[in-house]
CSV table of C-alpha atoms and ligand atoms in Angstrom, one decimal:
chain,number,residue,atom,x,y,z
A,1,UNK,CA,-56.7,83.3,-0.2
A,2,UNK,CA,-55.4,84.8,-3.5
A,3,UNK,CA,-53.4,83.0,-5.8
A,4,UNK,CA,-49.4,83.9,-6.3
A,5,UNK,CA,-48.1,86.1,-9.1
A,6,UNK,CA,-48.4,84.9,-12.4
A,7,UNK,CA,-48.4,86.0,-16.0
A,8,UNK,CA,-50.9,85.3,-18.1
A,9,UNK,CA,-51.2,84.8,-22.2
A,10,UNK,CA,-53.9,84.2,-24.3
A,11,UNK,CA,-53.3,81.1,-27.0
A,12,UNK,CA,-55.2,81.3,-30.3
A,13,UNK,CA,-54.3,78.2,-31.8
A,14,UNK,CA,-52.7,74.8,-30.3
A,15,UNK,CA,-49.3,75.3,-32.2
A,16,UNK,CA,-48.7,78.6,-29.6
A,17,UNK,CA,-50.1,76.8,-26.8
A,18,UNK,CA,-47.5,73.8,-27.5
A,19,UNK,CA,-44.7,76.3,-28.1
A,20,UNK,CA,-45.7,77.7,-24.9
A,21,UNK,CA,-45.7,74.6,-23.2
A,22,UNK,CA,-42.1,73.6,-24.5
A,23,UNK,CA,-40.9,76.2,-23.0
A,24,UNK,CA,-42.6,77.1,-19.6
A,25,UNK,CA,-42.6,73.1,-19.5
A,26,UNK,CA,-43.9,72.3,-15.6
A,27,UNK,CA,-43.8,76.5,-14.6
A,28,UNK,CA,-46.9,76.7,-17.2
A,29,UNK,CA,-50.5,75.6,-16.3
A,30,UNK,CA,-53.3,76.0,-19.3
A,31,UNK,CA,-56.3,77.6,-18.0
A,32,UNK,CA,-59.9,76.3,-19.8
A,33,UNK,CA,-63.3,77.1,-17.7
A,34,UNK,CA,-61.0,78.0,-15.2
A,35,UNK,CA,-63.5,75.7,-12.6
A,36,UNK,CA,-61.2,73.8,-11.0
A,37,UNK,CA,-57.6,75.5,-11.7
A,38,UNK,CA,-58.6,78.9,-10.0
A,39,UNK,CA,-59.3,76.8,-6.6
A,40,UNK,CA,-56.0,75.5,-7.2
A,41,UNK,CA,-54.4,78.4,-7.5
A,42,UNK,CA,-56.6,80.4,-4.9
A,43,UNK,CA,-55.7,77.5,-2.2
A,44,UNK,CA,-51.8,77.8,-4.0
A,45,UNK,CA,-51.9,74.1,-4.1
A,46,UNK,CA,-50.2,75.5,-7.8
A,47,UNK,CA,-47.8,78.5,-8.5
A,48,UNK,CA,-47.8,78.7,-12.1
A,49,UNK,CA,-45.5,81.4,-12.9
A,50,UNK,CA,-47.5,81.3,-16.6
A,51,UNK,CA,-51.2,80.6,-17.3
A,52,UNK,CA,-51.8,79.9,-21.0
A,53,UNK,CA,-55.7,81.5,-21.7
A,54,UNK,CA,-57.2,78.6,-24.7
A,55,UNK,CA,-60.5,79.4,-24.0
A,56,UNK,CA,-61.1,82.1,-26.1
A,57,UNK,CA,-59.2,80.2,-29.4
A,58,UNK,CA,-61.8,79.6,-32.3
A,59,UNK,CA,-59.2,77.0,-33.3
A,60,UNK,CA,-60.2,74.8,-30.7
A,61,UNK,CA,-64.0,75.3,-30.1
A,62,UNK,CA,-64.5,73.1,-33.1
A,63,UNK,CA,-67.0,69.8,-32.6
A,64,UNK,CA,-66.6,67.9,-35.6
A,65,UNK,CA,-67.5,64.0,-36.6
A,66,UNK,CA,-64.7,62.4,-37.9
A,67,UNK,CA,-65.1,58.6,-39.3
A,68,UNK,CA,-67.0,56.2,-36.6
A,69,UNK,CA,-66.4,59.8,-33.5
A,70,UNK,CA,-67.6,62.6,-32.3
A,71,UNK,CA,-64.0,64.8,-31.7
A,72,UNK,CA,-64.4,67.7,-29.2
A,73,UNK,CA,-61.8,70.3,-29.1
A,74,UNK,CA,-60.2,72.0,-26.1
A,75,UNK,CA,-62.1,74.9,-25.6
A,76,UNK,CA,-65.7,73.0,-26.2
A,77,UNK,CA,-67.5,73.9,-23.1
A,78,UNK,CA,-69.3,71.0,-21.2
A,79,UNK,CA,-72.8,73.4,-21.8
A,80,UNK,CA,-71.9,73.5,-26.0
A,81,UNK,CA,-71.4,69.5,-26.2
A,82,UNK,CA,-74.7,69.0,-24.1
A,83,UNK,CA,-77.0,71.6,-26.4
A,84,UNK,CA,-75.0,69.8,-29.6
A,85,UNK,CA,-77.0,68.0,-31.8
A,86,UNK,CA,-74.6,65.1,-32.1
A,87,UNK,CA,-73.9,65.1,-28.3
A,88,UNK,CA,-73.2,61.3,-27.3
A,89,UNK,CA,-76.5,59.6,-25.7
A,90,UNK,CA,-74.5,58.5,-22.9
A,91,UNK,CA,-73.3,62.1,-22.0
A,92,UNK,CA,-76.8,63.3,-22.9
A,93,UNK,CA,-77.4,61.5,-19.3
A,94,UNK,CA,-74.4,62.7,-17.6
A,95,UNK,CA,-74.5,65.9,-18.0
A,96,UNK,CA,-77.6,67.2,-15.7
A,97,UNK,CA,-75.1,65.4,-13.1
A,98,UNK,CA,-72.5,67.5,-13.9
A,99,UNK,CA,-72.4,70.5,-11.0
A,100,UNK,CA,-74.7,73.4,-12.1
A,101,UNK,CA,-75.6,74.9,-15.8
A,102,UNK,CA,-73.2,77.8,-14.3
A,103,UNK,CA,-70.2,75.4,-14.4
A,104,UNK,CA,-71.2,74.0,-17.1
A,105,UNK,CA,-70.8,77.2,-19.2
A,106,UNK,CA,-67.5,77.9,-18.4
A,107,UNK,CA,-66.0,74.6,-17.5
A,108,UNK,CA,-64.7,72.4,-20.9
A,109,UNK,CA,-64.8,68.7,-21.5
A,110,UNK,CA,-61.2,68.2,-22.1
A,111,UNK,CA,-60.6,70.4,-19.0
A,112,UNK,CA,-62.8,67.7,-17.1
A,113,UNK,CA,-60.6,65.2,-18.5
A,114,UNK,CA,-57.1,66.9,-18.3
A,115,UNK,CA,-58.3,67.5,-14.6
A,116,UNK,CA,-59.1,64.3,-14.3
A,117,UNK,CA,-60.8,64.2,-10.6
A,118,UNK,CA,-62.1,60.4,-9.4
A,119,UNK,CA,-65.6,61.0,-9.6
A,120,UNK,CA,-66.0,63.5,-12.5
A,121,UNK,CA,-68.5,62.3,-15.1
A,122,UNK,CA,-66.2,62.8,-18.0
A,123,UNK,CA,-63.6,60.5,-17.4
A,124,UNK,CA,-65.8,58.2,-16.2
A,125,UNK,CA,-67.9,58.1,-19.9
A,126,UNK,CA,-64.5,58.5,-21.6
A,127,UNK,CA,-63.5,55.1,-20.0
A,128,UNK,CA,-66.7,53.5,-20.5
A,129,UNK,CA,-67.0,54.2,-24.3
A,130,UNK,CA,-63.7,53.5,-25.2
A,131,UNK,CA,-62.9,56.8,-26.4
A,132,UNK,CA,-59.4,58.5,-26.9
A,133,UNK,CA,-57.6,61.8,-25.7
A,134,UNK,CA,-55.6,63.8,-28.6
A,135,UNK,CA,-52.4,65.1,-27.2
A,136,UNK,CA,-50.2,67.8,-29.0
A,137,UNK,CA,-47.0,69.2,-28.3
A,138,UNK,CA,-44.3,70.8,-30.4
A,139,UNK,CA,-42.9,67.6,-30.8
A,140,UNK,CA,-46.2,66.3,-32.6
A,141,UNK,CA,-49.4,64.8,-32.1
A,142,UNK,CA,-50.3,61.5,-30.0
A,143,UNK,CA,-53.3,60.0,-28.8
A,144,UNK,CA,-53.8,57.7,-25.9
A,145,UNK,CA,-56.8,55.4,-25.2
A,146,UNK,CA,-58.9,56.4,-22.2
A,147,UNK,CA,-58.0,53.3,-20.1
A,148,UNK,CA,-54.4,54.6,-20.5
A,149,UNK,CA,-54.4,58.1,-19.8
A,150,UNK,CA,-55.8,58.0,-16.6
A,151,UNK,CA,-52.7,57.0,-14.3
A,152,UNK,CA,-54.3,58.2,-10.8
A,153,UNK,CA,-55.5,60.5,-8.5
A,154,UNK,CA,-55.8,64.0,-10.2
A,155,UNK,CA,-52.9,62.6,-12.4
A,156,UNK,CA,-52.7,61.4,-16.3
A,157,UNK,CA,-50.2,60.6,-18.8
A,158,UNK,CA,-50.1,63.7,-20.2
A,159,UNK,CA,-46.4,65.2,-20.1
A,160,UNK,CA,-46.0,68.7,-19.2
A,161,UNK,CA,-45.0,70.0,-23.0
A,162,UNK,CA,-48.4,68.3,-23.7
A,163,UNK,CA,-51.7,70.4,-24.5
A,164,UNK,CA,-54.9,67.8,-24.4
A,165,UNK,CA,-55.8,69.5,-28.3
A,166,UNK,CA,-59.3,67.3,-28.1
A,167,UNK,CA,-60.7,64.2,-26.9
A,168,UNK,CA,-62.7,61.9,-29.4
A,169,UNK,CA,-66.0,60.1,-28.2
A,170,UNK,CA,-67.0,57.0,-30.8
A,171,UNK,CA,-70.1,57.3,-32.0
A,172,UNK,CA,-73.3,55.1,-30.6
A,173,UNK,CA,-73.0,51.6,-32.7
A,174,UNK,CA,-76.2,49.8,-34.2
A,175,UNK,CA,-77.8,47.9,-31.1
A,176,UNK,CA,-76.1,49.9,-28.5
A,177,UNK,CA,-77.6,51.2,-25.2
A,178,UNK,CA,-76.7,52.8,-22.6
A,179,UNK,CA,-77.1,53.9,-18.9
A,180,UNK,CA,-75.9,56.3,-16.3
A,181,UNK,CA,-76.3,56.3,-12.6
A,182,UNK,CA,-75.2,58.5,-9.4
A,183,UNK,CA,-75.4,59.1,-5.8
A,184,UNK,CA,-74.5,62.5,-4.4
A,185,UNK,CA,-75.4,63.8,-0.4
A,186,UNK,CA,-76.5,67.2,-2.2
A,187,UNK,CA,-77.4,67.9,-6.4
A,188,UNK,CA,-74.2,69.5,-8.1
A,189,UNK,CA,-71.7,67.3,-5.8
A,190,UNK,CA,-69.3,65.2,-7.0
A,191,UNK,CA,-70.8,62.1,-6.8
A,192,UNK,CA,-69.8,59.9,-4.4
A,193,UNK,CA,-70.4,57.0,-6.9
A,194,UNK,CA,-71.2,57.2,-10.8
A,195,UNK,CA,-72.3,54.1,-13.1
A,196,UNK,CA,-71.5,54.4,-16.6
A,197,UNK,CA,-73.1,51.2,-18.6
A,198,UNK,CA,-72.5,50.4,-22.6
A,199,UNK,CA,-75.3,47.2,-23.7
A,200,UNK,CA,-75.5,45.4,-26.2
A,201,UNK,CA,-76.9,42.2,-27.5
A,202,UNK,CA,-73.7,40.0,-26.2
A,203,UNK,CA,-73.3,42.0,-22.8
A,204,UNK,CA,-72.1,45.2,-21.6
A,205,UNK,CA,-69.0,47.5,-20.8
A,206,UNK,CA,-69.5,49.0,-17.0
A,207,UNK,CA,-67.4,51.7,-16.1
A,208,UNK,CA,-67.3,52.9,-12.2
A,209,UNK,CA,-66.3,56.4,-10.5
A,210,UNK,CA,-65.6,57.5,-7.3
A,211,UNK,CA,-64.2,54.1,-5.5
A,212,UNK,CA,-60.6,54.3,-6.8
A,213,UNK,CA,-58.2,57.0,-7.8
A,214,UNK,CA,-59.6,56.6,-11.6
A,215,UNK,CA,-61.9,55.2,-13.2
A,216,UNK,CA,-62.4,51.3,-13.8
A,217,UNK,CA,-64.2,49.6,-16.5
A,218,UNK,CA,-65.1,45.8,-16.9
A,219,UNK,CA,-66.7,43.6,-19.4
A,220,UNK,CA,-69.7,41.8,-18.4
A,221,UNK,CA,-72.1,39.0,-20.5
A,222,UNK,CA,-75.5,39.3,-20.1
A,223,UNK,CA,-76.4,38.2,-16.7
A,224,UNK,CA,-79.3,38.7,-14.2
A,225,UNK,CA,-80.6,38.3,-10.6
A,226,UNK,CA,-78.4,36.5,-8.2
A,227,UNK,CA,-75.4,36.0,-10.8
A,228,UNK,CA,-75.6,40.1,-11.7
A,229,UNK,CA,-75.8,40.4,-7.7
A,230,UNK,CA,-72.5,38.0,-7.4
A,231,UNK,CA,-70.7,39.3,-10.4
A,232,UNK,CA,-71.1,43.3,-9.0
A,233,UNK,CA,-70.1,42.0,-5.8
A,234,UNK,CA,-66.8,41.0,-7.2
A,235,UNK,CA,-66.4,44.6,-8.7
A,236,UNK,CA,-66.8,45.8,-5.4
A,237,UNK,CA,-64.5,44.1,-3.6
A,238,UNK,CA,-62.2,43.8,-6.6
A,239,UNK,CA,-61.4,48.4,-6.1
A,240,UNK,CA,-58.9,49.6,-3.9
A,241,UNK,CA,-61.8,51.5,-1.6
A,242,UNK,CA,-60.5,53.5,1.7
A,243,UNK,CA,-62.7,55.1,4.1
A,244,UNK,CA,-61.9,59.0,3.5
A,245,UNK,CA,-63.7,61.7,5.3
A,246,UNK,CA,-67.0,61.8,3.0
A,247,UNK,CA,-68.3,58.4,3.6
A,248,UNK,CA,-67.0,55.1,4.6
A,249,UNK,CA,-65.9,52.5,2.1
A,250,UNK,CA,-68.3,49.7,2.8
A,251,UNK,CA,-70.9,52.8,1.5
A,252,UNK,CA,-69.5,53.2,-1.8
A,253,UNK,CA,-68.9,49.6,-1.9
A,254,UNK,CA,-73.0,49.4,-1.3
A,255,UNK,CA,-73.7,52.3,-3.5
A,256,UNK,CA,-71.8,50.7,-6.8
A,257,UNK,CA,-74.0,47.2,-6.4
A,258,UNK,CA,-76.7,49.5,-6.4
A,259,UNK,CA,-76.1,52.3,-8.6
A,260,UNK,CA,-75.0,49.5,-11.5
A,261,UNK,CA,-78.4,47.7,-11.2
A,262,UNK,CA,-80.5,51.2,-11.9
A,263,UNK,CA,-77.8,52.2,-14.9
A,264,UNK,CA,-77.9,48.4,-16.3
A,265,UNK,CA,-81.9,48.4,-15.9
A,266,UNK,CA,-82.5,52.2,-17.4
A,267,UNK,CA,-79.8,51.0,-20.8
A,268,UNK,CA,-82.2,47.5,-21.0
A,269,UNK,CA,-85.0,49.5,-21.3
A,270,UNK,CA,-83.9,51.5,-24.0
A,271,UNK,CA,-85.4,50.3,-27.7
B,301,FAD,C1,-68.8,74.3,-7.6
B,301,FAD,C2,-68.2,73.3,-8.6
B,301,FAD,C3,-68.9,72.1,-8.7
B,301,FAD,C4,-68.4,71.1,-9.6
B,301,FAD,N1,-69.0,69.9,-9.7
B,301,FAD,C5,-68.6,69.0,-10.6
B,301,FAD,C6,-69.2,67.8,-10.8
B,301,FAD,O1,-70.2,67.5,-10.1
B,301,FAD,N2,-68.7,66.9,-11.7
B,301,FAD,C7,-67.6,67.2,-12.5
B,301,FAD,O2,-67.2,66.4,-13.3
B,301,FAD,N3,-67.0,68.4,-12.3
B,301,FAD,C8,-67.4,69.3,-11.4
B,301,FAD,N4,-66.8,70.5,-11.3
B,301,FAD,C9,-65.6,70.7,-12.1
B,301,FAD,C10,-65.9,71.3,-13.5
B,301,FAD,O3,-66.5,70.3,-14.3
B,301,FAD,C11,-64.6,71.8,-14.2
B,301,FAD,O4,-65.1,72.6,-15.2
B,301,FAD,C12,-63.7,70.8,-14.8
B,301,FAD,O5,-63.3,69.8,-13.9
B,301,FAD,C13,-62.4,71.5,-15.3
B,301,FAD,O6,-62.7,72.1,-16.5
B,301,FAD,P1,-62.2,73.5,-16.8
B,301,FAD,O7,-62.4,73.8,-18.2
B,301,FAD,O8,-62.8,74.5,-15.9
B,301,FAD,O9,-60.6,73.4,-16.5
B,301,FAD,P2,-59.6,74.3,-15.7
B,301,FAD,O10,-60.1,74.6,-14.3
B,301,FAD,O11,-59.3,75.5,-16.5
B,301,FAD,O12,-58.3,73.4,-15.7
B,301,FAD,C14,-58.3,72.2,-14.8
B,301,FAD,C15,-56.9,71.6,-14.9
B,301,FAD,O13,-56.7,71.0,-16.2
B,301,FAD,C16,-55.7,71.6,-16.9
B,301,FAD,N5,-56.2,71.7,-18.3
B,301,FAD,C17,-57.4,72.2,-18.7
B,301,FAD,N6,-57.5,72.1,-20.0
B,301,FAD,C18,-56.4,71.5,-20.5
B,301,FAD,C19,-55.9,71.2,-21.8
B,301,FAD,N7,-56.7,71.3,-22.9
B,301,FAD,N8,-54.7,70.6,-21.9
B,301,FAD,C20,-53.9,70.4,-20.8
B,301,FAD,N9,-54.3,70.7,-19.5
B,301,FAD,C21,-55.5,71.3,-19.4
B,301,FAD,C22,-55.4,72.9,-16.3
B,301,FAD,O14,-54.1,73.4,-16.4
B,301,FAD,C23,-55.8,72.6,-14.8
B,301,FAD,O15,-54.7,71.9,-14.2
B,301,FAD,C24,-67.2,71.5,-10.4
B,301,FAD,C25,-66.6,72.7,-10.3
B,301,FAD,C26,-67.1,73.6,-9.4
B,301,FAD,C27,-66.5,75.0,-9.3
């Protein structure tokens, strides 16, 4: 299928990309990498009668450390912040999970998150650090904490007028590791579920993708053997899981008490 008519403008800068969002307001979609919108568009499960271009704005492409994070503008490919030299060590180990180096190159990390699909990796480290999504529209700036921007299935708290300007990642603190973990039937899928872990001395931060309609993070002590074993059992039960037509939900279920041991053993055994 092809997509319906629509027009299309190219934004330099995030002022005309707000202004363009006030007024096209839900009849305006901004295209990024394009990855995932023109699928959207090509099934017509959208009919934007505008598409705002940002990926081409300099403005935007900026990576840039600011106090204790690592903030990644809008039209910072997923390929730039995994060849940057500052790229966060738990996206280092994402990224290789993320599709293929093809996507990568086009598709950008706020797109990932503005997206905001159940098992993408990006949303899922988002969570897991802590991190925060920058929001601009003509009516200013706001920024929401992961946990709270992701509302649901494919759906945030972003509001229509709303460009996602950047997203900020904190940077690794003294004595932090960390560990990432997947399964997926074939490389480059989405997974069907993704481990993000954040250790330290006290305990650890696990975030999990791909068993509810976002993702889920919860704080942990330091445990091992049959109380780890109880403790990601509760996790698992704790997620509204449904059967859907990949897999069953007693897999994924099975797959997170796995998939958390590997990500929780690979962060121990960092230094
Ligand atoms: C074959 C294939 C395999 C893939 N596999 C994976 C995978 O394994 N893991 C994974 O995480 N992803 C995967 N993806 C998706 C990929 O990572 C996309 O690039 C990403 O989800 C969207 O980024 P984008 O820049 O392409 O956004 P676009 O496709 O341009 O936009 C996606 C949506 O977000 C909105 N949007 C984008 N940027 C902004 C912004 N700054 N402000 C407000 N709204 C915005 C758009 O309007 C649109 O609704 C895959 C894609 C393909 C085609």
């Amino acid at each position: 299928m092809k997509p319906a008519a629509f027009d299309y403008v190219r934004a330099d800068s995030a002022e005309v990309a707000a202004a363009l969002l006030q007024r096209y307001g839900e009849g305006a979609r901004i295209l990024a990498g394009g990855q995932s919108l023109m699928a959207v568009l090509n099934m017509r499960l959208a009919q934007p009668e505008l598409l705002i271009d940002i990926s081409r704005s300099v403005e935007l492409a900026a990576i840039s450390v600011e106090g204790h994070a690592l903030r990644v503008g809008a039209a910072v490919t997923q390929a730039q912040l995994q060849a940057h030299p500052e790229v966060p060590p738990l996206l280092a180990l994402a990224f290789p999970h993320i599709s293929h180096f093809q996507i990568r190159n086009r598709g950008t990390v706020c797109g990932s998150i503005a997206h905001a699909d159940p098992s993408a990796e990006l949303p899922l480290c988002l969570v897991a650090l802590q991190g925060t999504v920058h929001l601009r529209s003509t009516r200013g700036v706001r920024q929401l904490a992961a946990a709270d921007f992701f509302t649901g299935l494919l759906s945030t708290a972003r509001r229509a007028d709303e460009l996602v300007e950047a997203v900020s990642f904190p940077r690794p603190a003294t004595g932090q590791s960390f560990g990432f973990a997947e399964h997926v039937r074939r490389h480059g899928d989405f997974a069907l579920c993704a481990v993000a872990v954040v250790a330290d001395a006290k305990g650890m931060r696990l975030a999990v993708g791909g068993l509810s309609d976002c993702p889920q993070a919860f704080e942990l002590p330091v445990l091992a053997d049959a109380a780890l074993d109880d403790a990601l059992n509760e996790i698992a039960w704790s997620l509204q899981v449904r059967d859907d037509p990949h897999t069953s939900a007693a897999t994924r279920r099975h797959l997170l008490r796995r998939l958390a041991r590997q990500a929780i053993q690979s962060a121990r055994r960092q230094p």
